[in-house]
mmCIF file of C-alpha atoms in Angstrom:
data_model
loop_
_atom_site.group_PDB
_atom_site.id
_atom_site.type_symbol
_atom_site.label_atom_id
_atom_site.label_comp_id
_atom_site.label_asym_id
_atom_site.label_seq_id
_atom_site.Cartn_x
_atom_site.Cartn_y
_atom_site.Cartn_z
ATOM 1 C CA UNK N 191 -62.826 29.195 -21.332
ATOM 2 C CA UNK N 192 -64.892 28.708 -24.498
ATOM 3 C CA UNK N 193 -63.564 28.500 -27.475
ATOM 4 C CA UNK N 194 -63.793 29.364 -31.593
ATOM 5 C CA UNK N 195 -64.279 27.285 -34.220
ATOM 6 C CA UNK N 196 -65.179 29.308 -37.337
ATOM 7 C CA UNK N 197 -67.861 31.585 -36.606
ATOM 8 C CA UNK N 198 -69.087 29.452 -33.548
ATOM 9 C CA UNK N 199 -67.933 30.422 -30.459
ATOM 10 C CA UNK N 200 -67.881 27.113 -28.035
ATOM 11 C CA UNK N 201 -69.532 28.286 -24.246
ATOM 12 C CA UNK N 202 -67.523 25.930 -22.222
ATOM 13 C CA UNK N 203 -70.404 23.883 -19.391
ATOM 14 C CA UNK N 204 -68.212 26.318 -16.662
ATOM 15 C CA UNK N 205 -69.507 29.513 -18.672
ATOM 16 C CA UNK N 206 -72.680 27.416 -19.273
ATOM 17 C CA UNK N 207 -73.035 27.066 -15.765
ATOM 18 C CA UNK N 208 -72.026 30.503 -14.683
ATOM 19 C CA UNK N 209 -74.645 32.221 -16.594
ATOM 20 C CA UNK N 210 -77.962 30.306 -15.747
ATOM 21 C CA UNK N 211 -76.766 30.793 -11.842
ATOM 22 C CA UNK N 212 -75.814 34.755 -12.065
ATOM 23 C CA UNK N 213 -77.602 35.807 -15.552
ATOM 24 C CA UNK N 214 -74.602 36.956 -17.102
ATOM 25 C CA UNK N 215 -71.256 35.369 -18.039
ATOM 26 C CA UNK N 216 -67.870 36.747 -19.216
ATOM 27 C CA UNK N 217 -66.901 35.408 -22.393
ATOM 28 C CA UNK N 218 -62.949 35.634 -23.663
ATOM 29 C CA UNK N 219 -61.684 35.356 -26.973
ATOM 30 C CA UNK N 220 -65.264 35.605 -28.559
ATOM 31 C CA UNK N 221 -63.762 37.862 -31.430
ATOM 32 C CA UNK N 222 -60.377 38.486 -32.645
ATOM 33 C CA UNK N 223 -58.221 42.046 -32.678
ATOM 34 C CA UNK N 224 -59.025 42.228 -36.567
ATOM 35 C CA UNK N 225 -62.210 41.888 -36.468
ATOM 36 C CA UNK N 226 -62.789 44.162 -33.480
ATOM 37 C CA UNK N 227 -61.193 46.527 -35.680
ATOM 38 C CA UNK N 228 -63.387 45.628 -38.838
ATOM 39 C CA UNK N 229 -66.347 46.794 -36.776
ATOM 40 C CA UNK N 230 -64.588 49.686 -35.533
ATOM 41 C CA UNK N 231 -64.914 50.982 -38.717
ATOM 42 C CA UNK N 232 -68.026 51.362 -39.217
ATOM 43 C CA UNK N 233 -69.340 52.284 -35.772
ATOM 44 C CA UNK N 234 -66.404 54.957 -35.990
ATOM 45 C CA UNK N 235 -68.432 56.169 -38.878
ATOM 46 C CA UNK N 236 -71.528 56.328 -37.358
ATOM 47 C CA UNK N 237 -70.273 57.846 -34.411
ATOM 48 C CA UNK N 238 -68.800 60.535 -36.866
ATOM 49 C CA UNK N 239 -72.090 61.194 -38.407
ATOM 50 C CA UNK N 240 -71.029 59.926 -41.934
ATOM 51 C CA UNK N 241 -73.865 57.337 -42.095
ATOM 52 C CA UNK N 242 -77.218 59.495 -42.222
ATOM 53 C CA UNK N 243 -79.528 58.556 -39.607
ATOM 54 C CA UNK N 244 -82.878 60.594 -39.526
ATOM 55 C CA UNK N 245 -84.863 61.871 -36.798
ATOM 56 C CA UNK N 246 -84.794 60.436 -32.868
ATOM 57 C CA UNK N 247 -82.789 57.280 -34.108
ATOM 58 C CA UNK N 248 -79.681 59.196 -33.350
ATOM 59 C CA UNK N 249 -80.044 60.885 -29.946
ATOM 60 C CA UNK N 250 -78.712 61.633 -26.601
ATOM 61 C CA UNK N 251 -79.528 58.807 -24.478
ATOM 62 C CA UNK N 252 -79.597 61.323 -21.200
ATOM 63 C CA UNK N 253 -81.452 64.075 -22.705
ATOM 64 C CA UNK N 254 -83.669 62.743 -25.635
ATOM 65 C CA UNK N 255 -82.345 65.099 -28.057
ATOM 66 C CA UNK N 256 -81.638 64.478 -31.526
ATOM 67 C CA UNK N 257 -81.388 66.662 -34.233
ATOM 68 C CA UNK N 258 -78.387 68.872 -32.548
ATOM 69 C CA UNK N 259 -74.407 68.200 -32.555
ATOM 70 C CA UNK N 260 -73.186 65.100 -31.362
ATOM 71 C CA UNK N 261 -70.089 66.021 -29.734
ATOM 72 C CA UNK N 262 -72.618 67.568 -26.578
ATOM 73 C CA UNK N 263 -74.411 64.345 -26.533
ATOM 74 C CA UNK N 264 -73.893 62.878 -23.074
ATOM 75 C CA UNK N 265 -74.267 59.164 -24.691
ATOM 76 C CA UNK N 266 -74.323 59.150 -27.950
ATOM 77 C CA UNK N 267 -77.235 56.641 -29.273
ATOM 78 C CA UNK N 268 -77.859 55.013 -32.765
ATOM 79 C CA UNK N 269 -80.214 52.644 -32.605
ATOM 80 C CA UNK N 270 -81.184 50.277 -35.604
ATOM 81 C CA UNK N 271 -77.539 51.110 -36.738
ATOM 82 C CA UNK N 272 -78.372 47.986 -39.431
ATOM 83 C CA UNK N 273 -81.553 49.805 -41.332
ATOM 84 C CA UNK N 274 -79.053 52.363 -41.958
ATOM 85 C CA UNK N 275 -76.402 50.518 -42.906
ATOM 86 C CA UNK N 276 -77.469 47.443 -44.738
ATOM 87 C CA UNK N 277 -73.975 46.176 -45.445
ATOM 88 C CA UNK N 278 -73.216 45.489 -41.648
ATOM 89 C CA UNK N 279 -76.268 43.098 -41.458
ATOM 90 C CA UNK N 280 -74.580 39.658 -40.627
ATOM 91 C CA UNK N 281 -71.436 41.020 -40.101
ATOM 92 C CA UNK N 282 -68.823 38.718 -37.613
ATOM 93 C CA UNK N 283 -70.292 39.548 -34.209
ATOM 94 C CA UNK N 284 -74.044 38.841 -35.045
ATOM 95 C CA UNK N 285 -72.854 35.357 -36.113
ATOM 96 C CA UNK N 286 -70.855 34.778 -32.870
ATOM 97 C CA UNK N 287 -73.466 36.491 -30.887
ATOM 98 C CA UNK N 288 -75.935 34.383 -32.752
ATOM 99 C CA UNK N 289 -73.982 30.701 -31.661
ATOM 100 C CA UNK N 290 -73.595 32.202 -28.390
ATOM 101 C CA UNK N 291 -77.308 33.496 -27.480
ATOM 102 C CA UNK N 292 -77.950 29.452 -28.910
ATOM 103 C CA UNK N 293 -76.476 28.047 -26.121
ATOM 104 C CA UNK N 294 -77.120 30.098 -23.561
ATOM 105 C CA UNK N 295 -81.034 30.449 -24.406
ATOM 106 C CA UNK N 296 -81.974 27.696 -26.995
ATOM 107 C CA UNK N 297 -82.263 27.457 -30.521
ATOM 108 C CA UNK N 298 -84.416 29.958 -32.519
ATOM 109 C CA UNK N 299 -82.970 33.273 -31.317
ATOM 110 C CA UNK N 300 -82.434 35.793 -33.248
ATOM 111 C CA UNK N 301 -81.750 39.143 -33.512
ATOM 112 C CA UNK N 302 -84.311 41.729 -32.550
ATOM 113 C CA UNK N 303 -82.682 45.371 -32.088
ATOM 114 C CA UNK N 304 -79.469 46.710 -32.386
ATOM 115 C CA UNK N 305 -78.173 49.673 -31.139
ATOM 116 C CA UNK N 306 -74.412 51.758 -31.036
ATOM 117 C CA UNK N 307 -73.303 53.844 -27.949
ATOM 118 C CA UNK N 308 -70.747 56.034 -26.821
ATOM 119 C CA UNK N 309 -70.877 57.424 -23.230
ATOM 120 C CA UNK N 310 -68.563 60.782 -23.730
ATOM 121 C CA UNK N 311 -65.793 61.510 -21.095
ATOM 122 C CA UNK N 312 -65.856 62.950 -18.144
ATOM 123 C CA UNK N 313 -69.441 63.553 -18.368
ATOM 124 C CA UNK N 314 -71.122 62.755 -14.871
ATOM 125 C CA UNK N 315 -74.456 62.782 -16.581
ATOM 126 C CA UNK N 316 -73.340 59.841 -19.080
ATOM 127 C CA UNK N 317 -74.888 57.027 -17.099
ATOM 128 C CA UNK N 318 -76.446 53.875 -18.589
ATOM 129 C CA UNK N 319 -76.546 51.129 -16.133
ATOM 130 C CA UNK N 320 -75.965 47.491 -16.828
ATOM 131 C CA UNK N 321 -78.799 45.866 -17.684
ATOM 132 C CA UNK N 322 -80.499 42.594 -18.601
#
Protein backbone atom coordinates (compact mmCIF):
# COMPACT_ATOMS: atom_id res chain seq x y z
CA UNK A 1 0.00 0.00 0.00
CA UNK A 2 1.31 3.43 -1.02
CA UNK A 3 1.72 5.88 1.10
CA UNK A 4 1.53 10.01 1.92
CA UNK A 5 4.03 12.23 2.46
CA UNK A 6 2.69 15.80 2.20
CA UNK A 7 0.84 16.22 -0.85
CA UNK A 8 2.68 13.21 -2.59
CA UNK A 9 1.07 10.18 -2.48
CA UNK A 10 3.92 7.23 -2.67
CA UNK A 11 2.51 4.28 -5.45
CA UNK A 12 4.14 1.40 -3.79
CA UNK A 13 6.23 -0.95 -7.05
CA UNK A 14 3.06 -3.63 -6.05
CA UNK A 15 0.48 -0.78 -7.14
CA UNK A 16 3.18 0.18 -9.72
CA UNK A 17 3.06 -3.12 -10.98
CA UNK A 18 -0.62 -3.75 -10.78
CA UNK A 19 -1.54 -0.95 -12.96
CA UNK A 20 0.78 -1.28 -16.10
CA UNK A 21 -0.48 -5.19 -16.12
CA UNK A 22 -4.47 -4.47 -15.67
CA UNK A 23 -4.66 -0.51 -16.54
CA UNK A 24 -6.08 0.43 -13.40
CA UNK A 25 -4.99 0.17 -9.75
CA UNK A 26 -6.76 0.70 -6.38
CA UNK A 27 -5.16 3.22 -4.40
CA UNK A 28 -5.90 3.47 -0.31
CA UNK A 29 -5.36 6.24 1.85
CA UNK A 30 -4.73 8.69 -1.15
CA UNK A 31 -6.76 11.47 0.78
CA UNK A 32 -7.79 11.89 4.26
CA UNK A 33 -11.63 12.06 5.85
CA UNK A 34 -11.09 15.99 6.15
CA UNK A 35 -10.21 16.63 3.13
CA UNK A 36 -12.76 14.38 1.45
CA UNK A 37 -15.02 16.51 3.27
CA UNK A 38 -13.28 19.89 2.18
CA UNK A 39 -14.20 18.90 -1.36
CA UNK A 40 -17.51 17.83 -0.42
CA UNK A 41 -18.24 21.18 -0.01
CA UNK A 42 -17.98 22.51 -2.88
CA UNK A 43 -19.16 19.75 -5.21
CA UNK A 44 -22.25 19.73 -2.71
CA UNK A 45 -22.64 23.21 -3.99
CA UNK A 46 -22.47 22.57 -7.38
CA UNK A 47 -24.60 19.75 -7.21
CA UNK A 48 -27.12 22.23 -5.48
CA UNK A 49 -26.94 24.64 -8.27
CA UNK A 50 -25.37 27.48 -6.11
CA UNK A 51 -22.33 27.85 -8.42
CA UNK A 52 -23.81 29.22 -11.86
CA UNK A 53 -22.87 27.14 -14.66
CA UNK A 54 -24.27 28.30 -18.14
CA UNK A 55 -25.57 26.45 -20.96
CA UNK A 56 -24.77 22.43 -21.80
CA UNK A 57 -21.87 22.50 -19.13
CA UNK A 58 -24.40 21.37 -16.63
CA UNK A 59 -26.48 18.55 -18.15
CA UNK A 60 -27.95 15.19 -17.91
CA UNK A 61 -25.37 12.84 -18.91
CA UNK A 62 -28.29 10.22 -20.22
CA UNK A 63 -30.41 12.64 -21.93
CA UNK A 64 -28.29 15.73 -23.04
CA UNK A 65 -30.45 18.14 -21.42
CA UNK A 66 -29.46 21.14 -19.70
CA UNK A 67 -31.23 24.06 -18.99
CA UNK A 68 -34.16 22.13 -16.90
CA UNK A 69 -34.21 21.01 -13.02
CA UNK A 70 -31.59 18.98 -11.78
CA UNK A 71 -33.28 16.83 -9.41
CA UNK A 72 -34.81 14.76 -12.90
CA UNK A 73 -31.36 14.56 -14.20
CA UNK A 74 -30.54 10.87 -14.47
CA UNK A 75 -26.62 11.79 -13.89
CA UNK A 76 -26.11 14.89 -13.03
CA UNK A 77 -22.95 16.40 -15.11
CA UNK A 78 -20.74 19.56 -14.51
CA UNK A 79 -18.04 19.54 -16.49
CA UNK A 80 -15.12 22.18 -16.26
CA UNK A 81 -16.41 22.50 -12.59
CA UNK A 82 -12.82 24.67 -12.22
CA UNK A 83 -13.75 27.62 -14.96
CA UNK A 84 -16.59 28.07 -12.74
CA UNK A 85 -15.12 27.95 -9.71
CA UNK A 86 -11.67 29.37 -9.81
CA UNK A 87 -10.95 28.92 -6.12
CA UNK A 88 -10.98 25.00 -6.37
CA UNK A 89 -8.14 25.13 -9.01
CA UNK A 90 -5.22 23.26 -7.18
CA UNK A 91 -7.18 22.23 -4.52
CA UNK A 92 -5.78 18.77 -2.42
CA UNK A 93 -6.83 16.07 -4.88
CA UNK A 94 -5.35 17.67 -8.12
CA UNK A 95 -2.01 17.72 -6.23
CA UNK A 96 -2.29 14.03 -5.16
CA UNK A 97 -3.78 13.13 -8.42
CA UNK A 98 -1.02 15.12 -9.97
CA UNK A 99 2.06 12.89 -7.94
CA UNK A 100 0.04 9.98 -8.68
CA UNK A 101 -0.69 10.30 -12.63
CA UNK A 102 3.57 11.04 -12.31
CA UNK A 103 4.26 7.76 -11.50
CA UNK A 104 2.00 5.88 -13.10
CA UNK A 105 2.48 7.73 -16.63
CA UNK A 106 5.71 9.90 -16.44
CA UNK A 107 6.51 13.27 -15.70
CA UNK A 108 4.76 16.19 -17.53
CA UNK A 109 1.10 15.32 -16.92
CA UNK A 110 -1.16 17.50 -16.20
CA UNK A 111 -4.50 18.21 -15.92
CA UNK A 112 -6.70 18.44 -18.96
CA UNK A 113 -10.60 18.29 -18.02
CA UNK A 114 -12.43 18.02 -15.06
CA UNK A 115 -15.73 17.07 -14.56
CA UNK A 116 -18.45 16.43 -11.29
CA UNK A 117 -21.13 13.62 -11.37
CA UNK A 118 -23.88 12.32 -9.54
CA UNK A 119 -25.75 9.21 -10.84
CA UNK A 120 -29.35 9.75 -8.94
CA UNK A 121 -30.94 6.69 -7.14
CA UNK A 122 -32.77 4.18 -8.21
CA UNK A 123 -32.69 5.41 -11.64
CA UNK A 124 -32.13 2.36 -14.11
CA UNK A 125 -31.31 4.83 -16.80
CA UNK A 126 -28.28 6.36 -14.66
CA UNK A 127 -25.56 4.33 -16.31
CA UNK A 128 -21.99 5.53 -16.97
CA UNK A 129 -19.67 2.70 -17.39
CA UNK A 130 -16.13 2.52 -16.16
CA UNK A 131 -13.92 3.74 -18.40
CA UNK A 132 -10.29 4.41 -19.34
Amino acid sequence: MGQRIGDRYVVSDGEAERFATDGYVHLRGVLTDDEVDAIEVVYDTFMRGEIDVPGKDRNDMVTGEHGSDPSNYAIFNVMLPRRYHPEWQGNVFERVGLSIAEQLCGEGMVLDFDQLLAKQPGRDDAVFAWHQ
